[in-house]
Coordinates of C-alpha atoms in Angstrom, one line a residue:
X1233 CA 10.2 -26.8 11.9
X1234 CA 10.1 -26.4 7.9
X1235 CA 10.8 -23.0 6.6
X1236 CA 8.1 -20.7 7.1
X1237 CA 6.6 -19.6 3.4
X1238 CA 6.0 -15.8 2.3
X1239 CA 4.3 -14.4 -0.7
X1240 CA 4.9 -11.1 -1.6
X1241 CA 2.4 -9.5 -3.6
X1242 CA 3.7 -6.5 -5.2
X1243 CA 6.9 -5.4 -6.2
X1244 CA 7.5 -1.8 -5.8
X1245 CA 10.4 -1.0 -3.7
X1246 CA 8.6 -2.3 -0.3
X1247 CA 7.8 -5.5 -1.9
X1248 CA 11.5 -5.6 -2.9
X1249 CA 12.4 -4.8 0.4
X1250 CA 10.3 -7.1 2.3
X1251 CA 11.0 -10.6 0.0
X1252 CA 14.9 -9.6 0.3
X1253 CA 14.9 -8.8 4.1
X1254 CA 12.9 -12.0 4.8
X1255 CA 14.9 -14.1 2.2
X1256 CA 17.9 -13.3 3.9
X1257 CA 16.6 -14.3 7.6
X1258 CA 16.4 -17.7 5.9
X1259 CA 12.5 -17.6 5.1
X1260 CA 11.3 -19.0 1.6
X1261 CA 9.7 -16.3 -0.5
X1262 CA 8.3 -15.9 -3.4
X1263 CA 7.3 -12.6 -4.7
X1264 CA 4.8 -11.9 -7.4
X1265 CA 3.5 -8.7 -9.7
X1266 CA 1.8 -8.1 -12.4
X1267 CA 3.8 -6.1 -14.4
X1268 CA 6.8 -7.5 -16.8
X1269 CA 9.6 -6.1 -14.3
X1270 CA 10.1 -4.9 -10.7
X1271 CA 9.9 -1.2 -9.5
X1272 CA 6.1 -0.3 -9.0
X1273 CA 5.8 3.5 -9.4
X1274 CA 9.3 3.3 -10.5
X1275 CA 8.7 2.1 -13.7
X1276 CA 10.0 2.9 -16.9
X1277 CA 7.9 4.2 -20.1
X1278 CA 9.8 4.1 -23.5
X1279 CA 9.4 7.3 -25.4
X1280 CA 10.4 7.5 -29.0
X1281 CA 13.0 5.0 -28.7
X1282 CA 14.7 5.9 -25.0
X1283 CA 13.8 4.8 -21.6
X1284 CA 12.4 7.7 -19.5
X1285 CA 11.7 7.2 -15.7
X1286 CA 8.1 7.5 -15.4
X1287 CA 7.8 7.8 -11.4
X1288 CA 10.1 8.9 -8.4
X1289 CA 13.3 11.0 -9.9
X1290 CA 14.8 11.4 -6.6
X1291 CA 17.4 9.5 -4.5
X1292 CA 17.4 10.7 -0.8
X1293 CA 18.2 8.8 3.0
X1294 CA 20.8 6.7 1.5
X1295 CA 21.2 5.5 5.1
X1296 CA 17.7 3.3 4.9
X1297 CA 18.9 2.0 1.5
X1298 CA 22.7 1.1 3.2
X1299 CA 20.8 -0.7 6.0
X1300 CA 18.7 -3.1 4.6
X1301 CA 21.6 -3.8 1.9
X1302 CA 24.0 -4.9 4.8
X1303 CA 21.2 -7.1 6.5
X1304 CA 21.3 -8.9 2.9
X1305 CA 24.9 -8.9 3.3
X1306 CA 25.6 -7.1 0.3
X1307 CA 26.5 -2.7 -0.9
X1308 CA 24.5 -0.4 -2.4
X1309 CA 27.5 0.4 -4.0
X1310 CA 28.4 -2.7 -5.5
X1311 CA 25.3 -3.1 -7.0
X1312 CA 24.3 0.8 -8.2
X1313 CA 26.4 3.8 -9.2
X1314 CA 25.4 6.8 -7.1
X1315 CA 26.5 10.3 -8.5
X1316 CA 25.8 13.1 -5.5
X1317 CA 24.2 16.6 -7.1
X1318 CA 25.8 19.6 -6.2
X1319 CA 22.6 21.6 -7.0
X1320 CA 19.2 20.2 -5.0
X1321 CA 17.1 21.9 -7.5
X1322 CA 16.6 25.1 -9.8
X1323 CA 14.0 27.3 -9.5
X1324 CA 11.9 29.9 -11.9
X1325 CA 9.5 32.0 -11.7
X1326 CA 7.0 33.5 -14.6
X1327 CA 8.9 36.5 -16.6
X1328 CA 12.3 35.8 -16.9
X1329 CA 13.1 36.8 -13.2
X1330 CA 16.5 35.5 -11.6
X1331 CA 17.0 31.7 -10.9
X1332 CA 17.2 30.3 -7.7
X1333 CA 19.3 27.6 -6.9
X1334 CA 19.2 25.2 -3.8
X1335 CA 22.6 23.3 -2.9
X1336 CA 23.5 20.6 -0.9
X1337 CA 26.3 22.8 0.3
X1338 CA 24.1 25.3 3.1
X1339 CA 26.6 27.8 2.8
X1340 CA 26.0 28.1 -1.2
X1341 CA 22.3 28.1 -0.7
X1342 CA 22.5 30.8 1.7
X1343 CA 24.1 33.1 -0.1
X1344 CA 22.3 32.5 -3.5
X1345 CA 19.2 33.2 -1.2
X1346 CA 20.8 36.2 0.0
X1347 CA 21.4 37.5 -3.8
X1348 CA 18.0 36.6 -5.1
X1349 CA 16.2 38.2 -1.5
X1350 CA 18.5 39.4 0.8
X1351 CA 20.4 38.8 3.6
X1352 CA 18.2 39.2 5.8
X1353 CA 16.5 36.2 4.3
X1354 CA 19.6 34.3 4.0
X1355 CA 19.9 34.7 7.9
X1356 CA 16.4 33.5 7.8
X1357 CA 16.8 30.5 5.9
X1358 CA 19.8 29.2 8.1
X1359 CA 17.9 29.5 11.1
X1360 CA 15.3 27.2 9.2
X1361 CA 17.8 24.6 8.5
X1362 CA 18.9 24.5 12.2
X1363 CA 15.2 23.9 13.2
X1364 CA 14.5 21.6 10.2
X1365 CA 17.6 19.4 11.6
X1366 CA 16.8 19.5 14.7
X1367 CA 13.3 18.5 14.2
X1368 CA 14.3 15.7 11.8
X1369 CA 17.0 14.5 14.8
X1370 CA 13.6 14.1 17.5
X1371 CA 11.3 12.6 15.0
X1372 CA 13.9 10.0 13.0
X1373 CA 13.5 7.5 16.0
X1374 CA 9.8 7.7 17.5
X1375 CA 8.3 8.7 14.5
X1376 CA 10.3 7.0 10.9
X1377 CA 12.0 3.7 12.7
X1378 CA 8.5 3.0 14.7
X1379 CA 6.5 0.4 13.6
X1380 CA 3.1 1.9 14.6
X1381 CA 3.6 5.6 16.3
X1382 CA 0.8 6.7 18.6
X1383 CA 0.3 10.4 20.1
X1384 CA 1.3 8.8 23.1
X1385 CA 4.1 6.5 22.2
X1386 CA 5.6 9.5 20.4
X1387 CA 5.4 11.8 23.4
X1388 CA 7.1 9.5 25.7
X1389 CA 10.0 8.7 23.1
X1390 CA 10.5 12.4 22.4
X1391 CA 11.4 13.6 25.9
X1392 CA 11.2 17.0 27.0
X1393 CA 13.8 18.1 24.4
X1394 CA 12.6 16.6 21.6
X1395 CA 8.5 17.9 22.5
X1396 CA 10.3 21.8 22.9
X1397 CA 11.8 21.6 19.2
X1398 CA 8.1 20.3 18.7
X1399 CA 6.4 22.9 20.0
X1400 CA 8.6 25.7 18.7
X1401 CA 7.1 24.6 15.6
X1402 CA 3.9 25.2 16.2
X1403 CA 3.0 21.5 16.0
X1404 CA -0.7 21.9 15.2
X1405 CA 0.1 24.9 12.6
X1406 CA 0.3 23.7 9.1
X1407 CA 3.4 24.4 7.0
X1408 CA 2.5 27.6 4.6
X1409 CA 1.8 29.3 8.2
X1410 CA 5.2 28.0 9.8
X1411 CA 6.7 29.1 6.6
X1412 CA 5.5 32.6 6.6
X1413 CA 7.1 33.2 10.2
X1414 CA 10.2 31.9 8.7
X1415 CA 10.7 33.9 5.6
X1416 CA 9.5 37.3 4.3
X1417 CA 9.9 36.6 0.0
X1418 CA 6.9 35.3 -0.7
X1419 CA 8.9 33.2 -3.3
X1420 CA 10.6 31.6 -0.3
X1421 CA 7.4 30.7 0.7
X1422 CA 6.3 28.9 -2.2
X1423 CA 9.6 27.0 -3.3
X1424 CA 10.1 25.8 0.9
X1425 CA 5.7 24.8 0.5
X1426 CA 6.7 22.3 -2.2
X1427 CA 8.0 20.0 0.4
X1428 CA 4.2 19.8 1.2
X1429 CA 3.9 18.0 -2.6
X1430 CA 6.6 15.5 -1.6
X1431 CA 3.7 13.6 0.5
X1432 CA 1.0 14.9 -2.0
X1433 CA -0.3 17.4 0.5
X1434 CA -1.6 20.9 0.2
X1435 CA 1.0 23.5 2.4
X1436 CA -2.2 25.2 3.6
X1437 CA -3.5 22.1 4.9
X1438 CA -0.2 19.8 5.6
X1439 CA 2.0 19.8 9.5
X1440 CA 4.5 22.2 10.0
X1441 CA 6.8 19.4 10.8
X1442 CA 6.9 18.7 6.9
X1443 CA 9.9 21.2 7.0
X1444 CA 11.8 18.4 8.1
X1445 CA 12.4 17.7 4.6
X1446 CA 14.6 20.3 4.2
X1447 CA 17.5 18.5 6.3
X1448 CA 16.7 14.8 4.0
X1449 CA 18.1 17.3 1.1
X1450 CA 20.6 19.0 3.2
X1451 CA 21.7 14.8 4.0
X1452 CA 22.2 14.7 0.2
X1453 CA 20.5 13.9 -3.2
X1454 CA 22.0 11.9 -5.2
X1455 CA 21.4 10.5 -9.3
X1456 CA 21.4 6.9 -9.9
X1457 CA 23.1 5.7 -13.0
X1458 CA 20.1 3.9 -15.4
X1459 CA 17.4 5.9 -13.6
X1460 CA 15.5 5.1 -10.2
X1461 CA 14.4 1.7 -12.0
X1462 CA 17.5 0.8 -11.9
X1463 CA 17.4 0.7 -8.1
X1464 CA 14.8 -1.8 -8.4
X1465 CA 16.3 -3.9 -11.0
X1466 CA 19.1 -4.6 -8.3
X1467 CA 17.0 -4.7 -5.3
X1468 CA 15.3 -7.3 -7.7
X1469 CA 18.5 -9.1 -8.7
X1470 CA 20.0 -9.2 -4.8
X1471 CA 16.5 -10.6 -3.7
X1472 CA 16.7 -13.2 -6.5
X1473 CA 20.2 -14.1 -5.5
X1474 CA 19.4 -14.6 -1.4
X1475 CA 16.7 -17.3 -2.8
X1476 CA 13.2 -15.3 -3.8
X1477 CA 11.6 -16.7 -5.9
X1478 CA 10.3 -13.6 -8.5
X1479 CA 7.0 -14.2 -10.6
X1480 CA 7.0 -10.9 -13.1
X1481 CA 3.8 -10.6 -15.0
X1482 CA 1.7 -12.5 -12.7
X1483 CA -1.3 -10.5 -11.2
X1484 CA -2.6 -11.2 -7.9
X1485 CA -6.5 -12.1 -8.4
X1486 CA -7.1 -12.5 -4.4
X1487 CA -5.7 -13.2 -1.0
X1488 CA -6.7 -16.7 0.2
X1489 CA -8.1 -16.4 3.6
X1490 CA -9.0 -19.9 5.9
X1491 CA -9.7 -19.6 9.5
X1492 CA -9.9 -15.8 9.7
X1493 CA -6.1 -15.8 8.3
X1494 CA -4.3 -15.2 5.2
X1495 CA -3.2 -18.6 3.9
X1496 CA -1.5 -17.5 0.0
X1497 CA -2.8 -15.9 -2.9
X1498 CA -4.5 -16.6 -6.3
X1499 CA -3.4 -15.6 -9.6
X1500 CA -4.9 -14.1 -12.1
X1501 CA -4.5 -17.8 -14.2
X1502 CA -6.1 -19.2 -11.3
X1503 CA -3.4 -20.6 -9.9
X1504 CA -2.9 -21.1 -6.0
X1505 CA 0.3 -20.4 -4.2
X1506 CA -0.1 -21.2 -0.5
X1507 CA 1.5 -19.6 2.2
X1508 CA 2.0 -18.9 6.1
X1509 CA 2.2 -15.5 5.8
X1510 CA 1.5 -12.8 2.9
X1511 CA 3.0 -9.4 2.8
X1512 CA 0.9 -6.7 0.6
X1513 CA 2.9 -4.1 -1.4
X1514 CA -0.2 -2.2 -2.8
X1515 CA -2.5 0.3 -1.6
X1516 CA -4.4 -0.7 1.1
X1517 CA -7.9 0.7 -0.1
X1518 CA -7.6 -1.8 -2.7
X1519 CA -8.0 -4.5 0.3
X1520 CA -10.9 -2.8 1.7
X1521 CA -12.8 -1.9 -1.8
X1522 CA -12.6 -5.7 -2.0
X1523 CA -10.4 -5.8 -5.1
X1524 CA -8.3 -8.9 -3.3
X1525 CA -11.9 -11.0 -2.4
X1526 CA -14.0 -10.1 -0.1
X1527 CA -12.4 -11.7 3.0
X1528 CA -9.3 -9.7 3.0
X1529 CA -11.8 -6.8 2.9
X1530 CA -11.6 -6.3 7.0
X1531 CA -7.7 -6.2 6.9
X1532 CA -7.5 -2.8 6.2
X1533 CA -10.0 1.0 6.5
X1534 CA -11.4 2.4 3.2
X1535 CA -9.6 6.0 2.8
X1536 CA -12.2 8.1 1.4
X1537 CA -11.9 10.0 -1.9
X1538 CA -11.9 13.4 0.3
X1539 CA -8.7 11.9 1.7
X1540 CA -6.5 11.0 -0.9
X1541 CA -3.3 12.6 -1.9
X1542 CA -2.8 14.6 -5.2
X1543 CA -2.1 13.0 -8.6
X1544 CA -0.7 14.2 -11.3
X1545 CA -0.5 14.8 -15.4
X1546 CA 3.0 13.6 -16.3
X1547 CA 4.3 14.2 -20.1
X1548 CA 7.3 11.5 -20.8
X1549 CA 9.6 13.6 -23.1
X1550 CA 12.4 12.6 -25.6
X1551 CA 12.6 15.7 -27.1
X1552 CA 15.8 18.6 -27.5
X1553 CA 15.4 21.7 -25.1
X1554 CA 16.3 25.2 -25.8
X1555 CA 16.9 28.5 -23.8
X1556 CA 16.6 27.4 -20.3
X1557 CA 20.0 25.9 -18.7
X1558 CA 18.8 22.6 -17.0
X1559 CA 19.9 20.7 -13.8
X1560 CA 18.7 17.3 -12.9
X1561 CA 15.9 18.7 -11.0
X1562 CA 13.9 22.2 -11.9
X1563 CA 10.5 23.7 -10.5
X1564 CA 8.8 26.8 -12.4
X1565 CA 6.5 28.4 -10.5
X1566 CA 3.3 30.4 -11.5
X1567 CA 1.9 33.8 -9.2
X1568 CA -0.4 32.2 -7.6
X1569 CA 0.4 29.7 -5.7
X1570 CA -2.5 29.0 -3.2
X1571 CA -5.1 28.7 -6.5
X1572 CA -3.3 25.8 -7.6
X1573 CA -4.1 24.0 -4.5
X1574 CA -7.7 25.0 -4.1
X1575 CA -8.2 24.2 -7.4
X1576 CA -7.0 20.5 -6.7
X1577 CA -8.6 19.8 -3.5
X1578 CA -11.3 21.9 -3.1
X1579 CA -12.6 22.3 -6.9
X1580 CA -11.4 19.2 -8.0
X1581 CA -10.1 20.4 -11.3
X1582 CA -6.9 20.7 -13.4
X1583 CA -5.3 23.7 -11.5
X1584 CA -5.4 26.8 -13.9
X1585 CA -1.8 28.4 -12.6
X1586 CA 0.0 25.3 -11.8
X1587 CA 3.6 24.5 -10.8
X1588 CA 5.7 22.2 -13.4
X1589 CA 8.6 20.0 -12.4
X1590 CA 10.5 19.0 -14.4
X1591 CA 13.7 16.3 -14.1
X1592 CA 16.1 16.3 -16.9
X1593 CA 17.5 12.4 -16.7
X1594 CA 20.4 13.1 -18.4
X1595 CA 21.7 16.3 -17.1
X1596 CA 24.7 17.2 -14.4
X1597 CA 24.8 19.9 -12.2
X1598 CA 26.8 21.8 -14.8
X1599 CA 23.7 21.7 -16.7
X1600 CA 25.4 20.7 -20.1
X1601 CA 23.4 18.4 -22.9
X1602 CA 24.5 17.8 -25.8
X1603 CA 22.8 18.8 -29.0
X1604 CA 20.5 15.5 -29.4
X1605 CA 17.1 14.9 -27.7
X1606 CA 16.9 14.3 -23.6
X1607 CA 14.8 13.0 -21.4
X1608 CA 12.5 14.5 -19.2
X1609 CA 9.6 13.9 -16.7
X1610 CA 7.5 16.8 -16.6
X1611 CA 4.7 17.0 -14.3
X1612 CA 1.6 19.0 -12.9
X1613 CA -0.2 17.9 -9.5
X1614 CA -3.7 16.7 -10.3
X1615 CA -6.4 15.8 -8.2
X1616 CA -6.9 12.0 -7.8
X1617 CA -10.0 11.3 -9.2
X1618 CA -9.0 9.4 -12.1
X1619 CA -12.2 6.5 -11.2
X1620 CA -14.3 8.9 -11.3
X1621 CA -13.9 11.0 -14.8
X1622 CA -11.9 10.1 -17.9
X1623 CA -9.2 13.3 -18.1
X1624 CA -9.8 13.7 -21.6
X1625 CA -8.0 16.2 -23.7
X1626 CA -11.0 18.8 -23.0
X1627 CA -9.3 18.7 -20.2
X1628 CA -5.7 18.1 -20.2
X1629 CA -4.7 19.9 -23.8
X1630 CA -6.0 23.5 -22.3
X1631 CA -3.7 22.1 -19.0
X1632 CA -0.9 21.3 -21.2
X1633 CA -0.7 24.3 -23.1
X1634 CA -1.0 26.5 -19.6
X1635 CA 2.4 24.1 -18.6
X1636 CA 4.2 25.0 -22.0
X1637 CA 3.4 28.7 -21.6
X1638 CA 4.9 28.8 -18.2
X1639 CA 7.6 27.1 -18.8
X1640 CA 8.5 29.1 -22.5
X1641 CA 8.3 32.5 -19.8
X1642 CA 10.6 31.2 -17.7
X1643 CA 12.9 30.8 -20.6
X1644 CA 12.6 26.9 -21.4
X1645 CA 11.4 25.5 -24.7
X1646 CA 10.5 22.1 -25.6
X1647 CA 10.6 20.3 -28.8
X1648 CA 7.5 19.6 -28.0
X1649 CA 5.4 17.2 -30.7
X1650 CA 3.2 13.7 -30.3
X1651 CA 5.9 11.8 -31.7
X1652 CA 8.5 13.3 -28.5
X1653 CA 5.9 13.1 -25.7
X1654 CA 3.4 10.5 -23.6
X1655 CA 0.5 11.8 -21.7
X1656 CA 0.0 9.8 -18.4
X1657 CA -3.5 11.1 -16.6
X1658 CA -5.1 10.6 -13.2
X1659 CA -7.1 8.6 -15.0
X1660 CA -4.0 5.9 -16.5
X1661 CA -2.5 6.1 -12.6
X1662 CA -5.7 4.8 -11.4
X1663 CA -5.7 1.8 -13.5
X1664 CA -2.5 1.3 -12.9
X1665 CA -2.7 1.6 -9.8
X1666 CA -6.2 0.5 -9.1
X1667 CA -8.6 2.1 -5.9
X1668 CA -6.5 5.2 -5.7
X1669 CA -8.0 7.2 -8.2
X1670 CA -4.7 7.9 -8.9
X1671 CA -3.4 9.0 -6.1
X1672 CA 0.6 8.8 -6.0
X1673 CA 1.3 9.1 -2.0
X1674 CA -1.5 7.2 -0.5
X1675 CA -4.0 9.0 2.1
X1676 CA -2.8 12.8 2.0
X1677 CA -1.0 14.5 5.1
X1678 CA -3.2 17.0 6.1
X1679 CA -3.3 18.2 10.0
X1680 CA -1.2 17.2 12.7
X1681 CA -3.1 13.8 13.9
X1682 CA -2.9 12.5 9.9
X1683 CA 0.5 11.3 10.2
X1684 CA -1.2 8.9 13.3
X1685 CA -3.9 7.2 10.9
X1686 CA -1.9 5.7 8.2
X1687 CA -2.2 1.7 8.3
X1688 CA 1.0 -0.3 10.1
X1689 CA 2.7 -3.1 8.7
X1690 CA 0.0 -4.9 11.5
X1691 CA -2.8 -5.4 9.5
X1692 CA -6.5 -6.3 10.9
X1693 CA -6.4 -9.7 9.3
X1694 CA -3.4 -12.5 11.0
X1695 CA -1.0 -13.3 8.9
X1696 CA -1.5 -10.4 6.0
X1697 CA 1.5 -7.7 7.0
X1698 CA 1.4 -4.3 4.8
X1699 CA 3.9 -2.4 3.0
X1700 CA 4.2 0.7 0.7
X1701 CA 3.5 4.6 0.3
X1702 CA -0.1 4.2 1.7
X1703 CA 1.1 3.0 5.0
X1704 CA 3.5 4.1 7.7
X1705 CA 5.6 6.0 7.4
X1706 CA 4.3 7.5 3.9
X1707 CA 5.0 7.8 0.8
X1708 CA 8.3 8.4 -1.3
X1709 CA 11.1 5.9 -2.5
X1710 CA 13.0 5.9 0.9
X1711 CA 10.2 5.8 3.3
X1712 CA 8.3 2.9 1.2
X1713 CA 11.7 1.2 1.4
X1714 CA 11.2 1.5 5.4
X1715 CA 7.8 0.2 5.3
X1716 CA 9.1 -2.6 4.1
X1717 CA 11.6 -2.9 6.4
X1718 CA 9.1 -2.6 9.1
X1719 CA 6.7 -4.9 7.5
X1720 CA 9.5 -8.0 7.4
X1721 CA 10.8 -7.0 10.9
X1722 CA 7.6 -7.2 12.0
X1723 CA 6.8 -10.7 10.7
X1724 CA 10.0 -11.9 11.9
X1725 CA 8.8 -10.6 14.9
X1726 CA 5.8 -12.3 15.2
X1727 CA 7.7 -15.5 13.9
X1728 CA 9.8 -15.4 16.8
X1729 CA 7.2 -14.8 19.4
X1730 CA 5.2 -18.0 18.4
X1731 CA 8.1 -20.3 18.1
X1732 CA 9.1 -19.4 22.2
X1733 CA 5.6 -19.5 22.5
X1734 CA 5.7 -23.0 21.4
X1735 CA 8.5 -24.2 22.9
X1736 CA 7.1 -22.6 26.2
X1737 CA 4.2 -25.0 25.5
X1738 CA 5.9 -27.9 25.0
X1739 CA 8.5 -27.6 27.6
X1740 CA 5.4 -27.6 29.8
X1741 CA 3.8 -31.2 28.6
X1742 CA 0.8 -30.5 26.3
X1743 CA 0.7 -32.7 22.9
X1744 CA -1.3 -30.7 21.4
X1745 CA 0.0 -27.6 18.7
X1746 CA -0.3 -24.2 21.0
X1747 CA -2.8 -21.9 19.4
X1748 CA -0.3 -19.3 19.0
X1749 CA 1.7 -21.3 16.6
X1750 CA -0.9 -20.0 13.5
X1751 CA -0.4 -22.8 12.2
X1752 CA 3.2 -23.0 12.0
X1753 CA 4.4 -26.4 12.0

């Protein structure tokens, strides 16, 4: 049998993922994007002279990132320097109030919670972590490592333990309500809500189960030395050295389709790389608007523009900071919290009282810089509706002065000029990221069933498999990285189904190719 040929189309960290995986199972691969170098979302912008991470800042599950390096034979830490963070995050609120400090140490977090709201919160806030972990313990199996979860799949793998720490949730509650039973501080409320952001979800709309995320940060955060594109520059390099074949700066025009299956791709040029199986590292509503010729169109279901996940207004900064002491990763939070989400989803507009992130990329936990400029992501959630208006600066300068403000009255101010700063809109996602409007997680997780509608790594159409944020199991670097796990395990799996298949038939006398080959030879 000759080797069975992949194209990848895409190279985020799925893509990445999937041509390694399959490279090393002895496939040939080749693995094409359009931009100039791999990463996706986790690109790099270059800002008056320095290389800022323009995408994901954060380094969580090291365990998925361990696996799939030691099924290509190979370290993560051989190939990236990993520093863990003491401190998870920094928090501020408007007028100079006391800081708040998340560590990876529970024990330190609990009692900084117990200085900035008491102890009775503090005893609050441990019994969250003991329900976030042992919610995350149930759901890691049936839910992250499944290939396509159903209710009922998920029910039966869970077991009556794992359905009681479901149900003590509140499954069908969403996460703001869960988190007012847990905590008193209305700031506790907000800061533990912006794990709803993480999957580009409202907390008045998005599961209670989303508190999970509290025990990936308690499993550690780490910094990666170069930035996160570094982690796809040696994702890149391994996948290159177990055979890939990488095509940088070579756009995908279609996905060829003969036979009702997915035979290779066309480039932008027009050339024609054939294939027996194509993997898809993009979003998938940019298979069913058609953007990869109309017969791929059926592979996949449109997500409406009422279902996508929030956006954002990013400033890229290279610029020195004053007043504020910085960690790696700081939030500064505005009154009112539940305006900036109905402002998003409901009005569609800039929110007025936003929240602003901001990751200082060249900070330590100590939270000492030197005297010369930094680098920073700063962002603001947006609604994704950058194909549908232009997010001029009638828009985003009122937005970006509101940020500023904030941020000045929690104590931080940036050298802030058009030489130190790059604007990147709703509007510059969606066109880089084309049929998303510019959404940045895919279709949003809001209520309980959402979770259960994402896309598999099974697409509609034989012989197209799917990976990335938009489909299972959702969005951010680690869980992309498992889609493409899935997405190659799955092929592989299907591989190895149609060659017993085959043997089965031949072992029984026919002369003729089985159907269930696909055309495998």
């Amino acid at each position: 049998m000759r080797t069975h040929r992949v194209v990848v189309v895409g190279a985020g960290i799925a893509g990445l993922t999937s041509a390694l995986l399959l490279a090393a199972r002895g496939l040939d691969v080749t693995l094409v994007d359009k931009a100039a170098t791999p990463g996706g979302k986790m690109r790099q912008v270059m800002v008056d002279g320095a290389p800022v991470d323009a995408g994901p800042t954060v380094f969580t599950m090291r365990w998925v990132f361990d696996q799939i390096f030691a099924a290509a034979g190979a370290k993560v830490e051989d190939h990236l320097k990993l520093q863990p963070l003491g401190v998870l995050a920094r928090h501020a609120w408007r007028g100079h109030e006391p800081r708040l400090d998340l560590f990876a140490d529970i024990r330190r977090s609990a009692e900084a919670i117990g200085e900035f709201s008491g102890p009775q919160e503090a005893q609050r806030f441990l019994g969250f972590c003991r329900q976030a972990r042992q919610l995350y313990d149930h759901l890691e199996g049936p839910y992250i490592r499944s290939e396509r979860p159903t209710l009922g799949s998920m029910v039966g793998d869970l077991g009556p333990r794992g359905l009681m720490a479901l149900m003590q949730i509140g499954p069908f509650s969403n996460l703001w309500r869960s988190l007012s039973r847990h905590f008193r501080d209305p700031k506790l409320q907000q800061l533990f809500a912006r794990y709803a952001t993480y999957c580009g979800a409202s907390p008045w709309m998005a599961p209670a189960t989303l508190m999970l995320v509290a025990q990936v940060e308690l499993d550690g955060v780490w910094a990666v030395e170069g930035g996160m594109h570094a982690v796809a520059k040696a994702f890149s390099a391994l996948a290159e050295a177990r055979g890939v074949k990488t095509r940088y700066g070579c756009g995908c025009e279609q996905i060829l389709v003969r036979d009702g299956r997915a035979v290779g791709v066309r480039l932008a040029g027009g050339e024609e790389i054939t294939a027996d199986s194509v993997v898809f590292n993009g979003d998938v509503n940019a298979l069913a608007q058609g953007l990869l010729g109309d017969p791929a169109r059926r592979a996949t279901a449109a997500v409406a523009p009422a279902r996508r996940s929030l956006s954002a207004l990013t400033w890229l900064v290279n610029a020195r900071t004053s007043g504020f002491p910085l960690v790696r990763h700081n939030v500064f939070f505005d009154d009112d919290y539940a305006s900036e989400f109905d402002d998003i989803f409901r009005q569609r507009q800039l929110p007025r009282r936003g929240t602003v992130y901001v990751c200082a990329q060249d900070r330590t936990d100590e939270g000492i810089g030197s005297d010369a400029p930094e680098r920073l992501l700063c962002l603001v959630n947006a609604p994704a509706d950058g194909d549908r208006r232009p997010f001029d600066h009638s828009e985003t300068d009122p937005c970006e002065q509101r940020s500023l403000a904030l941020m000045r009255e929690c104590g931080l101010t940036i050298d802030w000029s058009p030489q130190t700063h790059r604007l990147v809109t709703p509007a510059n996602f969606e066109r880089l990221f084309p049929a998303t409007g510019g959404a940045l997680y895919g279709p949003a997780t809001h209520g309980w069933m959402s979770s259960f509608h994402r896309a598999s790594s099974t697409s509609r159409l034989p012989g197209l498999y799917l990976a990335g944020g938009s489909v299972h199991p959702g969005p951010g670097v680690p869980m992309a990285a498992m889609s493409g796990r899935l997405a190659a395990e799955t092929l592989m799996a299907h591989l190895d189904s149609t060659s017993r298949s085959r043997r089965v038939v031949i072992s029984g006398g026919m002369s003729t190719r089985s159907a269930t080959t696909g055309g495998m030879a």
